[in-house]
């Protein structure tokens, strides 16, 4: 199901620009990610949610290059990674241990439940990286994995590292029927920092009131509403915030896109030692598979050894 209301992120402000928000809804992006992999249900759910969060965060940043959200841990799922270019290309990938996943599944009480990201990933960290090219400094923010779901992990980061008041709600919907894809969505709202340390004086009480109301409204947003393909994101925002001086901003489209290429892989592989290359080769060939798009690249052993 391709739908113009999905695979976009819409920015908005409420209350005269005091609070800035984003609303994301993904369908085709996820479909394109998952058709390249054979992930178990829990891994797909966790990666869908991670991808929605990555797009929300990337969209809220001013950058030219690559934004990466990476969650790494010692649990059954050892890695969830999603990256988003400033041009709107998204890719995502997961690493997991099937045996550990099965064991964890056996311990669960309900059969059909989707497991939360921290349960799957275990102890570890979540990192945000912004890479704007070789001439620039790499930005990285890191937070340890404490919280009962992905939302709590992200909120902890904003509280600890950025000290920005944030409201966040994420949604995941599993495929219903043959032709349908995983869907993920989310809403992010943040207090816009006041310039020059100036404090909101007489308005502070009102601001807090509006903030608390916005939290209640976002909390009340249902999965049925946000995944309703007949509703545009703008309509959803209007339903939520029309009483709060809503200003709807830009809508940006996102699509799946992988940045792997033969030359990059070749230079990586030619960095290995002769013994390692011998070890990896089969019938004189080395096959490397991209972890994001599953594209297979075949190299000649002798070609690699020349370098
Ligand atoms: Zn690739």
PDB file of C-alpha atoms and ligand atoms in Angstrom:
ATOM      1  CA  UNK A   1       0.000   0.000   0.000  1.00  0.00           C
ATOM      2  CA  UNK A   2       1.632   3.178  -1.159  1.00  0.00           C
ATOM      3  CA  UNK A   3       0.016   6.270   0.294  1.00  0.00           C
ATOM      4  CA  UNK A   4       0.927   9.934  -0.030  1.00  0.00           C
ATOM      5  CA  UNK A   5       0.128  10.436   3.650  1.00  0.00           C
ATOM      6  CA  UNK A   6       3.006   8.171   4.656  1.00  0.00           C
ATOM      7  CA  UNK A   7       6.815   8.340   4.384  1.00  0.00           C
ATOM      8  CA  UNK A   8       6.805  11.976   5.370  1.00  0.00           C
ATOM      9  CA  UNK A   9       7.805  14.043   8.356  1.00  0.00           C
ATOM     10  CA  UNK A  10       5.899  17.275   8.968  1.00  0.00           C
ATOM     11  CA  UNK A  11       7.232  20.048  11.173  1.00  0.00           C
ATOM     12  CA  UNK A  12       4.987  22.300  13.228  1.00  0.00           C
ATOM     13  CA  UNK A  13       4.975  24.887  15.987  1.00  0.00           C
ATOM     14  CA  UNK A  14       2.393  25.594  18.615  1.00  0.00           C
ATOM     15  CA  UNK A  15       1.774  28.497  20.961  1.00  0.00           C
ATOM     16  CA  UNK A  16       3.480  31.271  18.972  1.00  0.00           C
ATOM     17  CA  UNK A  17       6.529  29.163  18.255  1.00  0.00           C
ATOM     18  CA  UNK A  18       7.260  28.336  21.909  1.00  0.00           C
ATOM     19  CA  UNK A  19       7.114  24.608  21.151  1.00  0.00           C
ATOM     20  CA  UNK A  20       8.474  22.922  18.044  1.00  0.00           C
ATOM     21  CA  UNK A  21       7.291  19.531  16.873  1.00  0.00           C
ATOM     22  CA  UNK A  22       7.528  16.839  14.231  1.00  0.00           C
ATOM     23  CA  UNK A  23       5.159  14.121  13.105  1.00  0.00           C
ATOM     24  CA  UNK A  24       6.454  11.127  11.160  1.00  0.00           C
ATOM     25  CA  UNK A  25       4.643   8.208   9.477  1.00  0.00           C
ATOM     26  CA  UNK A  26       6.475   5.448   7.633  1.00  0.00           C
ATOM     27  CA  UNK A  27       5.242   2.700   5.346  1.00  0.00           C
ATOM     28  CA  UNK A  28       7.151   2.276   2.052  1.00  0.00           C
ATOM     29  CA  UNK A  29      10.476   3.026   3.745  1.00  0.00           C
ATOM     30  CA  UNK A  30       9.922   0.063   6.079  1.00  0.00           C
ATOM     31  CA  UNK A  31       8.592  -2.159   3.322  1.00  0.00           C
ATOM     32  CA  UNK A  32      11.755  -1.496   1.319  1.00  0.00           C
ATOM     33  CA  UNK A  33      13.925  -2.231   4.349  1.00  0.00           C
ATOM     34  CA  UNK A  34      12.221  -5.507   5.272  1.00  0.00           C
ATOM     35  CA  UNK A  35      11.874  -6.981   1.797  1.00  0.00           C
ATOM     36  CA  UNK A  36      15.678  -7.194   1.796  1.00  0.00           C
ATOM     37  CA  UNK A  37      15.851  -9.171   5.045  1.00  0.00           C
ATOM     38  CA  UNK A  38      14.186 -12.057   6.766  1.00  0.00           C
ATOM     39  CA  UNK A  39      13.914 -10.653  10.278  1.00  0.00           C
ATOM     40  CA  UNK A  40      11.848 -12.238  13.072  1.00  0.00           C
ATOM     41  CA  UNK A  41       8.726 -10.296  14.126  1.00  0.00           C
ATOM     42  CA  UNK A  42      10.301  -8.798  17.241  1.00  0.00           C
ATOM     43  CA  UNK A  43      13.356  -7.594  15.371  1.00  0.00           C
ATOM     44  CA  UNK A  44      11.192  -5.998  12.664  1.00  0.00           C
ATOM     45  CA  UNK A  45       9.069  -4.253  15.297  1.00  0.00           C
ATOM     46  CA  UNK A  46      12.118  -2.902  17.116  1.00  0.00           C
ATOM     47  CA  UNK A  47      13.773  -1.766  13.893  1.00  0.00           C
ATOM     48  CA  UNK A  48      10.553  -0.100  12.670  1.00  0.00           C
ATOM     49  CA  UNK A  49      10.331   1.919  15.861  1.00  0.00           C
ATOM     50  CA  UNK A  50      14.046   2.770  15.751  1.00  0.00           C
ATOM     51  CA  UNK A  51      13.698   3.982  12.159  1.00  0.00           C
ATOM     52  CA  UNK A  52      10.734   6.227  13.002  1.00  0.00           C
ATOM     53  CA  UNK A  53      12.700   7.742  15.883  1.00  0.00           C
ATOM     54  CA  UNK A  54      15.738   8.267  13.638  1.00  0.00           C
ATOM     55  CA  UNK A  55      13.664  10.154  11.046  1.00  0.00           C
ATOM     56  CA  UNK A  56      12.035  12.310  13.748  1.00  0.00           C
ATOM     57  CA  UNK A  57      15.394  13.245  15.247  1.00  0.00           C
ATOM     58  CA  UNK A  58      17.098  13.770  11.889  1.00  0.00           C
ATOM     59  CA  UNK A  59      14.256  15.983  10.725  1.00  0.00           C
ATOM     60  CA  UNK A  60      14.536  18.108  13.856  1.00  0.00           C
ATOM     61  CA  UNK A  61      18.247  18.763  13.178  1.00  0.00           C
ATOM     62  CA  UNK A  62      19.922  21.157  10.809  1.00  0.00           C
ATOM     63  CA  UNK A  63      22.650  19.139   9.104  1.00  0.00           C
ATOM     64  CA  UNK A  64      24.042  18.305   5.713  1.00  0.00           C
ATOM     65  CA  UNK A  65      25.257  14.754   5.581  1.00  0.00           C
ATOM     66  CA  UNK A  66      24.346  11.701   7.572  1.00  0.00           C
ATOM     67  CA  UNK A  67      22.451  11.201  10.823  1.00  0.00           C
ATOM     68  CA  UNK A  68      22.802   7.788  12.464  1.00  0.00           C
ATOM     69  CA  UNK A  69      20.889   6.328  15.385  1.00  0.00           C
ATOM     70  CA  UNK A  70      22.537   3.234  16.791  1.00  0.00           C
ATOM     71  CA  UNK A  71      21.397   1.027  19.665  1.00  0.00           C
ATOM     72  CA  UNK A  72      23.879  -1.570  20.808  1.00  0.00           C
ATOM     73  CA  UNK A  73      23.697  -4.080  23.622  1.00  0.00           C
ATOM     74  CA  UNK A  74      24.352  -7.542  25.025  1.00  0.00           C
ATOM     75  CA  UNK A  75      20.805  -8.916  24.569  1.00  0.00           C
ATOM     76  CA  UNK A  76      19.298 -11.169  21.877  1.00  0.00           C
ATOM     77  CA  UNK A  77      19.338  -8.170  19.507  1.00  0.00           C
ATOM     78  CA  UNK A  78      22.870  -6.789  19.610  1.00  0.00           C
ATOM     79  CA  UNK A  79      22.430  -3.940  17.140  1.00  0.00           C
ATOM     80  CA  UNK A  80      19.676  -1.733  15.755  1.00  0.00           C
ATOM     81  CA  UNK A  81      20.889   0.949  13.399  1.00  0.00           C
ATOM     82  CA  UNK A  82      19.076   3.456  11.198  1.00  0.00           C
ATOM     83  CA  UNK A  83      20.633   6.259   9.219  1.00  0.00           C
ATOM     84  CA  UNK A  84      19.043   9.202   7.478  1.00  0.00           C
ATOM     85  CA  UNK A  85      20.725  11.495   4.943  1.00  0.00           C
ATOM     86  CA  UNK A  86      19.822  15.160   4.711  1.00  0.00           C
ATOM     87  CA  UNK A  87      18.412  14.348   1.267  1.00  0.00           C
ATOM     88  CA  UNK A  88      15.843  12.046   2.858  1.00  0.00           C
ATOM     89  CA  UNK A  89      17.335   8.606   2.163  1.00  0.00           C
ATOM     90  CA  UNK A  90      16.774   6.095   4.947  1.00  0.00           C
ATOM     91  CA  UNK A  91      18.258   2.671   5.590  1.00  0.00           C
ATOM     92  CA  UNK A  92      18.261   0.395   8.634  1.00  0.00           C
ATOM     93  CA  UNK A  93      19.681  -2.899   9.778  1.00  0.00           C
ATOM     94  CA  UNK A  94      19.706  -5.253  12.780  1.00  0.00           C
ATOM     95  CA  UNK A  95      21.992  -7.900  14.230  1.00  0.00           C
ATOM     96  CA  UNK A  96      20.552 -10.595  16.411  1.00  0.00           C
ATOM     97  CA  UNK A  97      21.131 -14.053  17.849  1.00  0.00           C
ATOM     98  CA  UNK A  98      18.310 -16.365  16.820  1.00  0.00           C
ATOM     99  CA  UNK A  99      18.882 -18.820  19.661  1.00  0.00           C
ATOM    100  CA  UNK A 100      18.848 -16.098  22.315  1.00  0.00           C
ATOM    101  CA  UNK A 101      15.715 -14.610  20.740  1.00  0.00           C
ATOM    102  CA  UNK A 102      13.937 -17.970  20.942  1.00  0.00           C
ATOM    103  CA  UNK A 103      14.937 -18.358  24.593  1.00  0.00           C
ATOM    104  CA  UNK A 104      13.694 -14.852  25.422  1.00  0.00           C
ATOM    105  CA  UNK A 105      10.460 -15.598  23.583  1.00  0.00           C
ATOM    106  CA  UNK A 106       9.899 -18.734  25.652  1.00  0.00           C
ATOM    107  CA  UNK A 107      10.143 -16.679  28.837  1.00  0.00           C
ATOM    108  CA  UNK A 108       7.442 -14.268  27.797  1.00  0.00           C
ATOM    109  CA  UNK A 109       3.944 -14.602  29.169  1.00  0.00           C
ATOM    110  CA  UNK A 110       1.938 -13.659  26.123  1.00  0.00           C
ATOM    111  CA  UNK A 111       2.619 -15.197  22.757  1.00  0.00           C
ATOM    112  CA  UNK A 112       1.673 -12.332  20.478  1.00  0.00           C
ATOM    113  CA  UNK A 113       3.175  -9.431  22.355  1.00  0.00           C
ATOM    114  CA  UNK A 114       5.720  -7.175  20.677  1.00  0.00           C
ATOM    115  CA  UNK A 115       8.740  -6.854  22.897  1.00  0.00           C
ATOM    116  CA  UNK A 116      10.120  -3.456  23.835  1.00  0.00           C
ATOM    117  CA  UNK A 117      13.515  -2.409  22.494  1.00  0.00           C
ATOM    118  CA  UNK A 118      15.367  -2.352  25.864  1.00  0.00           C
ATOM    119  CA  UNK A 119      14.252  -5.941  26.611  1.00  0.00           C
ATOM    120  CA  UNK A 120      15.614  -7.128  23.294  1.00  0.00           C
ATOM    121  CA  UNK A 121      18.856  -5.174  23.342  1.00  0.00           C
ATOM    122  CA  UNK A 122      19.721  -5.609  27.021  1.00  0.00           C
ATOM    123  CA  UNK A 123      22.480  -3.553  28.623  1.00  0.00           C
ATOM    124  CA  UNK A 124      24.285  -1.176  26.320  1.00  0.00           C
ATOM    125  CA  UNK A 125      23.999   2.261  24.827  1.00  0.00           C
ATOM    126  CA  UNK A 126      22.177   4.402  22.314  1.00  0.00           C
ATOM    127  CA  UNK A 127      24.243   6.766  20.186  1.00  0.00           C
ATOM    128  CA  UNK A 128      23.352   9.602  17.833  1.00  0.00           C
ATOM    129  CA  UNK A 129      25.957  10.590  15.271  1.00  0.00           C
ATOM    130  CA  UNK A 130      25.959  13.434  12.770  1.00  0.00           C
ATOM    131  CA  UNK A 131      28.563  13.116  10.045  1.00  0.00           C
ATOM    132  CA  UNK A 132      28.775  16.183   7.823  1.00  0.00           C
ATOM    133  CA  UNK A 133      31.811  15.118   5.837  1.00  0.00           C
ATOM    134  CA  UNK A 134      35.588  14.837   6.219  1.00  0.00           C
ATOM    135  CA  UNK A 135      36.212  18.542   6.864  1.00  0.00           C
ATOM    136  CA  UNK A 136      33.824  18.752   9.787  1.00  0.00           C
ATOM    137  CA  UNK A 137      33.711  17.549  13.346  1.00  0.00           C
ATOM    138  CA  UNK A 138      31.732  14.411  14.051  1.00  0.00           C
ATOM    139  CA  UNK A 139      28.990  15.034  16.580  1.00  0.00           C
ATOM    140  CA  UNK A 140      28.100  12.177  18.896  1.00  0.00           C
ATOM    141  CA  UNK A 141      25.638  11.912  21.757  1.00  0.00           C
ATOM    142  CA  UNK A 142      25.504   8.777  23.865  1.00  0.00           C
ATOM    143  CA  UNK A 143      23.178   7.527  26.577  1.00  0.00           C
ATOM    144  CA  UNK A 144      23.021   4.171  28.341  1.00  0.00           C
ATOM    145  CA  UNK A 145      20.003   1.939  27.835  1.00  0.00           C
ATOM    146  CA  UNK A 146      17.822   2.633  30.847  1.00  0.00           C
ATOM    147  CA  UNK A 147      14.081   2.702  30.410  1.00  0.00           C
ATOM    148  CA  UNK A 148      11.212   0.370  29.708  1.00  0.00           C
ATOM    149  CA  UNK A 149      10.802   1.304  26.042  1.00  0.00           C
ATOM    150  CA  UNK A 150      12.453   3.213  23.204  1.00  0.00           C
ATOM    151  CA  UNK A 151      10.551   6.397  24.081  1.00  0.00           C
ATOM    152  CA  UNK A 152      11.995   6.404  27.595  1.00  0.00           C
ATOM    153  CA  UNK A 153      15.502   5.826  26.240  1.00  0.00           C
ATOM    154  CA  UNK A 154      15.206   8.818  23.933  1.00  0.00           C
ATOM    155  CA  UNK A 155      13.645  11.049  26.600  1.00  0.00           C
ATOM    156  CA  UNK A 156      16.480  10.214  28.947  1.00  0.00           C
ATOM    157  CA  UNK A 157      18.942  11.371  26.325  1.00  0.00           C
ATOM    158  CA  UNK A 158      17.170  14.705  25.872  1.00  0.00           C
ATOM    159  CA  UNK A 159      16.957  15.245  29.603  1.00  0.00           C
ATOM    160  CA  UNK A 160      20.553  14.315  30.379  1.00  0.00           C
ATOM    161  CA  UNK A 161      22.536  15.458  27.384  1.00  0.00           C
ATOM    162  CA  UNK A 162      20.513  18.215  25.796  1.00  0.00           C
ATOM    163  CA  UNK A 163      18.482  19.452  28.757  1.00  0.00           C
ATOM    164  CA  UNK A 164      15.554  20.062  26.437  1.00  0.00           C
ATOM    165  CA  UNK A 165      12.029  19.385  27.680  1.00  0.00           C
ATOM    166  CA  UNK A 166      10.629  16.809  25.279  1.00  0.00           C
ATOM    167  CA  UNK A 167       7.391  14.929  24.708  1.00  0.00           C
ATOM    168  CA  UNK A 168       7.618  11.844  22.507  1.00  0.00           C
ATOM    169  CA  UNK A 169       5.214   9.136  21.449  1.00  0.00           C
ATOM    170  CA  UNK A 170       6.124   6.304  19.081  1.00  0.00           C
ATOM    171  CA  UNK A 171       3.843   3.806  17.354  1.00  0.00           C
ATOM    172  CA  UNK A 172       4.465   0.506  15.575  1.00  0.00           C
ATOM    173  CA  UNK A 173       1.954  -1.516  13.578  1.00  0.00           C
ATOM    174  CA  UNK A 174       2.595  -5.010  12.347  1.00  0.00           C
ATOM    175  CA  UNK A 175       1.621  -6.032   8.792  1.00  0.00           C
ATOM    176  CA  UNK A 176      -2.032  -6.960   8.408  1.00  0.00           C
ATOM    177  CA  UNK A 177      -2.494  -9.344   5.545  1.00  0.00           C
ATOM    178  CA  UNK A 178      -0.240 -10.334   2.688  1.00  0.00           C
ATOM    179  CA  UNK A 179       0.378  -7.098   0.850  1.00  0.00           C
ATOM    180  CA  UNK A 180       0.871  -4.869   3.836  1.00  0.00           C
ATOM    181  CA  UNK A 181       4.014  -3.570   5.402  1.00  0.00           C
ATOM    182  CA  UNK A 182       5.212  -2.740   8.876  1.00  0.00           C
ATOM    183  CA  UNK A 183       4.279   0.801   9.765  1.00  0.00           C
ATOM    184  CA  UNK A 184       5.789   3.131  12.313  1.00  0.00           C
ATOM    185  CA  UNK A 185       4.967   6.649  13.379  1.00  0.00           C
ATOM    186  CA  UNK A 186       5.738   9.195  16.043  1.00  0.00           C
ATOM    187  CA  UNK A 187       5.238  12.666  17.418  1.00  0.00           C
ATOM    188  CA  UNK A 188       7.993  14.752  18.982  1.00  0.00           C
ATOM    189  CA  UNK A 189       7.433  18.080  20.745  1.00  0.00           C
ATOM    190  CA  UNK A 190      10.164  20.191  22.327  1.00  0.00           C
ATOM    191  CA  UNK A 191      10.384  23.477  24.169  1.00  0.00           C
ATOM    192  CA  UNK A 192      12.258  25.913  21.978  1.00  0.00           C
ATOM    193  CA  UNK A 193      15.196  27.248  24.002  1.00  0.00           C
ATOM    194  CA  UNK A 194      14.884  30.960  24.748  1.00  0.00           C
ATOM    195  CA  UNK A 195      17.638  33.038  23.158  1.00  0.00           C
ATOM    196  CA  UNK A 196      20.170  34.754  25.395  1.00  0.00           C
ATOM    197  CA  UNK A 197      18.997  33.051  28.558  1.00  0.00           C
ATOM    198  CA  UNK A 198      15.986  35.346  28.729  1.00  0.00           C
ATOM    199  CA  UNK A 199      13.242  33.892  30.853  1.00  0.00           C
ATOM    200  CA  UNK A 200       9.599  33.679  30.041  1.00  0.00           C
ATOM    201  CA  UNK A 201       8.198  35.890  32.800  1.00  0.00           C
ATOM    202  CA  UNK A 202       4.466  36.492  32.995  1.00  0.00           C
ATOM    203  CA  UNK A 203       3.795  33.816  30.431  1.00  0.00           C
ATOM    204  CA  UNK A 204       5.456  31.013  32.306  1.00  0.00           C
ATOM    205  CA  UNK A 205       2.351  29.745  33.956  1.00  0.00           C
ATOM    206  CA  UNK A 206       0.466  29.778  30.685  1.00  0.00           C
ATOM    207  CA  UNK A 207       3.368  28.103  28.933  1.00  0.00           C
ATOM    208  CA  UNK A 208       3.392  25.280  31.446  1.00  0.00           C
ATOM    209  CA  UNK A 209      -0.338  24.925  31.082  1.00  0.00           C
ATOM    210  CA  UNK A 210      -0.101  24.661  27.291  1.00  0.00           C
ATOM    211  CA  UNK A 211       2.840  22.249  27.595  1.00  0.00           C
ATOM    212  CA  UNK A 212       0.935  19.981  29.970  1.00  0.00           C
ATOM    213  CA  UNK A 213      -2.123  20.086  27.745  1.00  0.00           C
ATOM    214  CA  UNK A 214      -0.009  19.233  24.698  1.00  0.00           C
ATOM    215  CA  UNK A 215       1.386  16.238  26.613  1.00  0.00           C
ATOM    216  CA  UNK A 216      -2.145  15.047  27.365  1.00  0.00           C
ATOM    217  CA  UNK A 217      -3.226  15.512  23.732  1.00  0.00           C
ATOM    218  CA  UNK A 218      -0.200  13.632  22.377  1.00  0.00           C
ATOM    219  CA  UNK A 219      -0.813  10.933  24.987  1.00  0.00           C
ATOM    220  CA  UNK A 220      -4.382  10.580  23.748  1.00  0.00           C
ATOM    221  CA  UNK A 221      -3.353  10.128  20.122  1.00  0.00           C
ATOM    222  CA  UNK A 222      -4.254   6.567  19.170  1.00  0.00           C
ATOM    223  CA  UNK A 223      -2.626   4.102  16.802  1.00  0.00           C
ATOM    224  CA  UNK A 224      -5.884   3.964  14.819  1.00  0.00           C
ATOM    225  CA  UNK A 225      -5.657   7.707  14.255  1.00  0.00           C
ATOM    226  CA  UNK A 226      -2.003   8.002  13.341  1.00  0.00           C
ATOM    227  CA  UNK A 227      -2.112   4.964  11.034  1.00  0.00           C
ATOM    228  CA  UNK A 228      -5.370   6.053   9.398  1.00  0.00           C
ATOM    229  CA  UNK A 229      -4.295   6.244   5.757  1.00  0.00           C
ATOM    230  CA  UNK A 230      -7.175   8.570   4.895  1.00  0.00           C
ATOM    231  CA  UNK A 231      -5.935  11.267   7.248  1.00  0.00           C
ATOM    232  CA  UNK A 232      -3.097  13.545   6.199  1.00  0.00           C
ATOM    233  CA  UNK A 233      -0.464  14.354   8.813  1.00  0.00           C
ATOM    234  CA  UNK A 234      -1.660  17.957   8.693  1.00  0.00           C
ATOM    235  CA  UNK A 235      -5.197  16.824   9.552  1.00  0.00           C
ATOM    236  CA  UNK A 236      -3.890  14.807  12.496  1.00  0.00           C
ATOM    237  CA  UNK A 237      -1.946  17.827  13.766  1.00  0.00           C
ATOM    238  CA  UNK A 238      -4.988  20.046  13.346  1.00  0.00           C
ATOM    239  CA  UNK A 239      -7.102  17.614  15.370  1.00  0.00           C
ATOM    240  CA  UNK A 240      -4.500  17.631  18.135  1.00  0.00           C
ATOM    241  CA  UNK A 241      -3.469  21.262  18.343  1.00  0.00           C
ATOM    242  CA  UNK A 242      -5.989  23.527  16.604  1.00  0.00           C
ATOM    243  CA  UNK A 243      -6.686  25.243  19.940  1.00  0.00           C
ATOM    244  CA  UNK A 244      -2.972  25.972  20.482  1.00  0.00           C
ATOM    245  CA  UNK A 245      -2.080  28.432  17.716  1.00  0.00           C
ATOM    246  CA  UNK A 246      -0.854  25.662  15.456  1.00  0.00           C
ATOM    247  CA  UNK A 247       1.478  26.587  12.603  1.00  0.00           C
ATOM    248  CA  UNK A 248       2.213  23.743  10.221  1.00  0.00           C
ATOM    249  CA  UNK A 249       5.617  23.884   8.551  1.00  0.00           C
ATOM    250  CA  UNK A 250       7.409  21.895   5.902  1.00  0.00           C
ATOM    251  CA  UNK A 251       6.624  18.360   4.852  1.00  0.00           C
ATOM    252  CA  UNK A 252       9.656  16.322   3.911  1.00  0.00           C
ATOM    253  CA  UNK A 253       9.476  13.017   2.061  1.00  0.00           C
ATOM    254  CA  UNK A 254      11.647  10.033   2.918  1.00  0.00           C
ATOM    255  CA  UNK A 255      12.539   6.945   0.931  1.00  0.00           C
ATOM    256  CA  UNK A 256      14.732   3.909   1.270  1.00  0.00           C
ATOM    257  CA  UNK A 257      18.251   4.363  -0.036  1.00  0.00           C
ATOM    258  CA  UNK A 258      21.512   2.549   0.543  1.00  0.00           C
ATOM    259  CA  UNK A 259      24.910   4.141   0.146  1.00  0.00           C
ATOM    260  CA  UNK A 260      26.968   0.981  -0.284  1.00  0.00           C
ATOM    261  CA  UNK A 261      29.095   0.659  -3.406  1.00  0.00           C
ATOM    262  CA  UNK A 262      31.692  -1.622  -4.930  1.00  0.00           C
ATOM    263  CA  UNK A 263      34.623   0.778  -4.641  1.00  0.00           C
ATOM    264  CA  UNK A 264      34.057   1.419  -0.927  1.00  0.00           C
ATOM    265  CA  UNK A 265      33.809  -2.319  -0.200  1.00  0.00           C
ATOM    266  CA  UNK A 266      36.847  -3.016  -2.327  1.00  0.00           C
ATOM    267  CA  UNK A 267      38.995  -0.561  -0.404  1.00  0.00           C
ATOM    268  CA  UNK A 268      37.755  -2.002   2.915  1.00  0.00           C
ATOM    269  CA  UNK A 269      38.495  -5.567   1.837  1.00  0.00           C
ATOM    270  CA  UNK A 270      41.903  -4.740   0.400  1.00  0.00           C
ATOM    271  CA  UNK A 271      42.857  -3.483   3.873  1.00  0.00           C
ATOM    272  CA  UNK A 272      42.753  -7.073   5.166  1.00  0.00           C
ATOM    273  CA  UNK A 273      45.894  -9.176   5.400  1.00  0.00           C
ATOM    274  CA  UNK A 274      46.792 -11.848   2.857  1.00  0.00           C
ATOM    275  CA  UNK A 275      45.864 -14.596   5.339  1.00  0.00           C
ATOM    276  CA  UNK A 276      42.496 -13.037   6.099  1.00  0.00           C
ATOM    277  CA  UNK A 277      41.712 -12.698   2.410  1.00  0.00           C
ATOM    278  CA  UNK A 278      42.675 -16.365   1.864  1.00  0.00           C
ATOM    279  CA  UNK A 279      40.417 -17.279   4.775  1.00  0.00           C
ATOM    280  CA  UNK A 280      37.427 -15.380   3.341  1.00  0.00           C
ATOM    281  CA  UNK A 281      37.753 -16.610  -0.209  1.00  0.00           C
ATOM    282  CA  UNK A 282      35.970 -19.515  -1.803  1.00  0.00           C
ATOM    283  CA  UNK A 283      37.011 -20.814  -5.217  1.00  0.00           C
ATOM    284  CA  UNK A 284      39.133 -17.705  -5.651  1.00  0.00           C
ATOM    285  CA  UNK A 285      36.213 -15.365  -4.974  1.00  0.00           C
ATOM    286  CA  UNK A 286      35.165 -13.274  -2.004  1.00  0.00           C
ATOM    287  CA  UNK A 287      31.503 -12.438  -1.594  1.00  0.00           C
ATOM    288  CA  UNK A 288      30.532  -9.496   0.586  1.00  0.00           C
ATOM    289  CA  UNK A 289      26.899  -8.762   1.403  1.00  0.00           C
ATOM    290  CA  UNK A 290      25.729  -5.279   2.408  1.00  0.00           C
ATOM    291  CA  UNK A 291      24.122  -5.423   5.865  1.00  0.00           C
ATOM    292  CA  UNK A 292      21.599  -2.747   4.895  1.00  0.00           C
ATOM    293  CA  UNK A 293      20.324  -3.640   1.434  1.00  0.00           C
ATOM    294  CA  UNK A 294      21.588  -7.254   1.099  1.00  0.00           C
ATOM    295  CA  UNK A 295      23.279  -6.421  -2.197  1.00  0.00           C
ATOM    296  CA  UNK A 296      25.966  -9.032  -2.935  1.00  0.00           C
ATOM    297  CA  UNK A 297      29.364  -7.974  -4.228  1.00  0.00           C
ATOM    298  CA  UNK A 298      31.755 -10.580  -5.611  1.00  0.00           C
ATOM    299  CA  UNK A 299      35.482  -9.853  -5.791  1.00  0.00           C
ATOM    300  CA  UNK A 300      38.323 -11.722  -7.332  1.00  0.00           C
ATOM    301  CA  UNK A 301      40.839 -12.877  -4.724  1.00  0.00           C
ATOM    302  CA  UNK A 302      43.821 -12.072  -6.930  1.00  0.00           C
ATOM    303  CA  UNK A 303      42.446  -8.583  -7.556  1.00  0.00           C
ATOM    304  CA  UNK A 304      42.296  -7.912  -3.817  1.00  0.00           C
ATOM    305  CA  UNK A 305      45.744  -9.330  -3.121  1.00  0.00           C
ATOM    306  CA  UNK A 306      47.301  -6.932  -5.621  1.00  0.00           C
ATOM    307  CA  UNK A 307      46.570  -4.041  -3.251  1.00  0.00           C
TER     308      UNK A 307
HETATM  309 ZN1  LIG B   1      23.723  -1.547   0.622  1.00  0.00          ZN
END
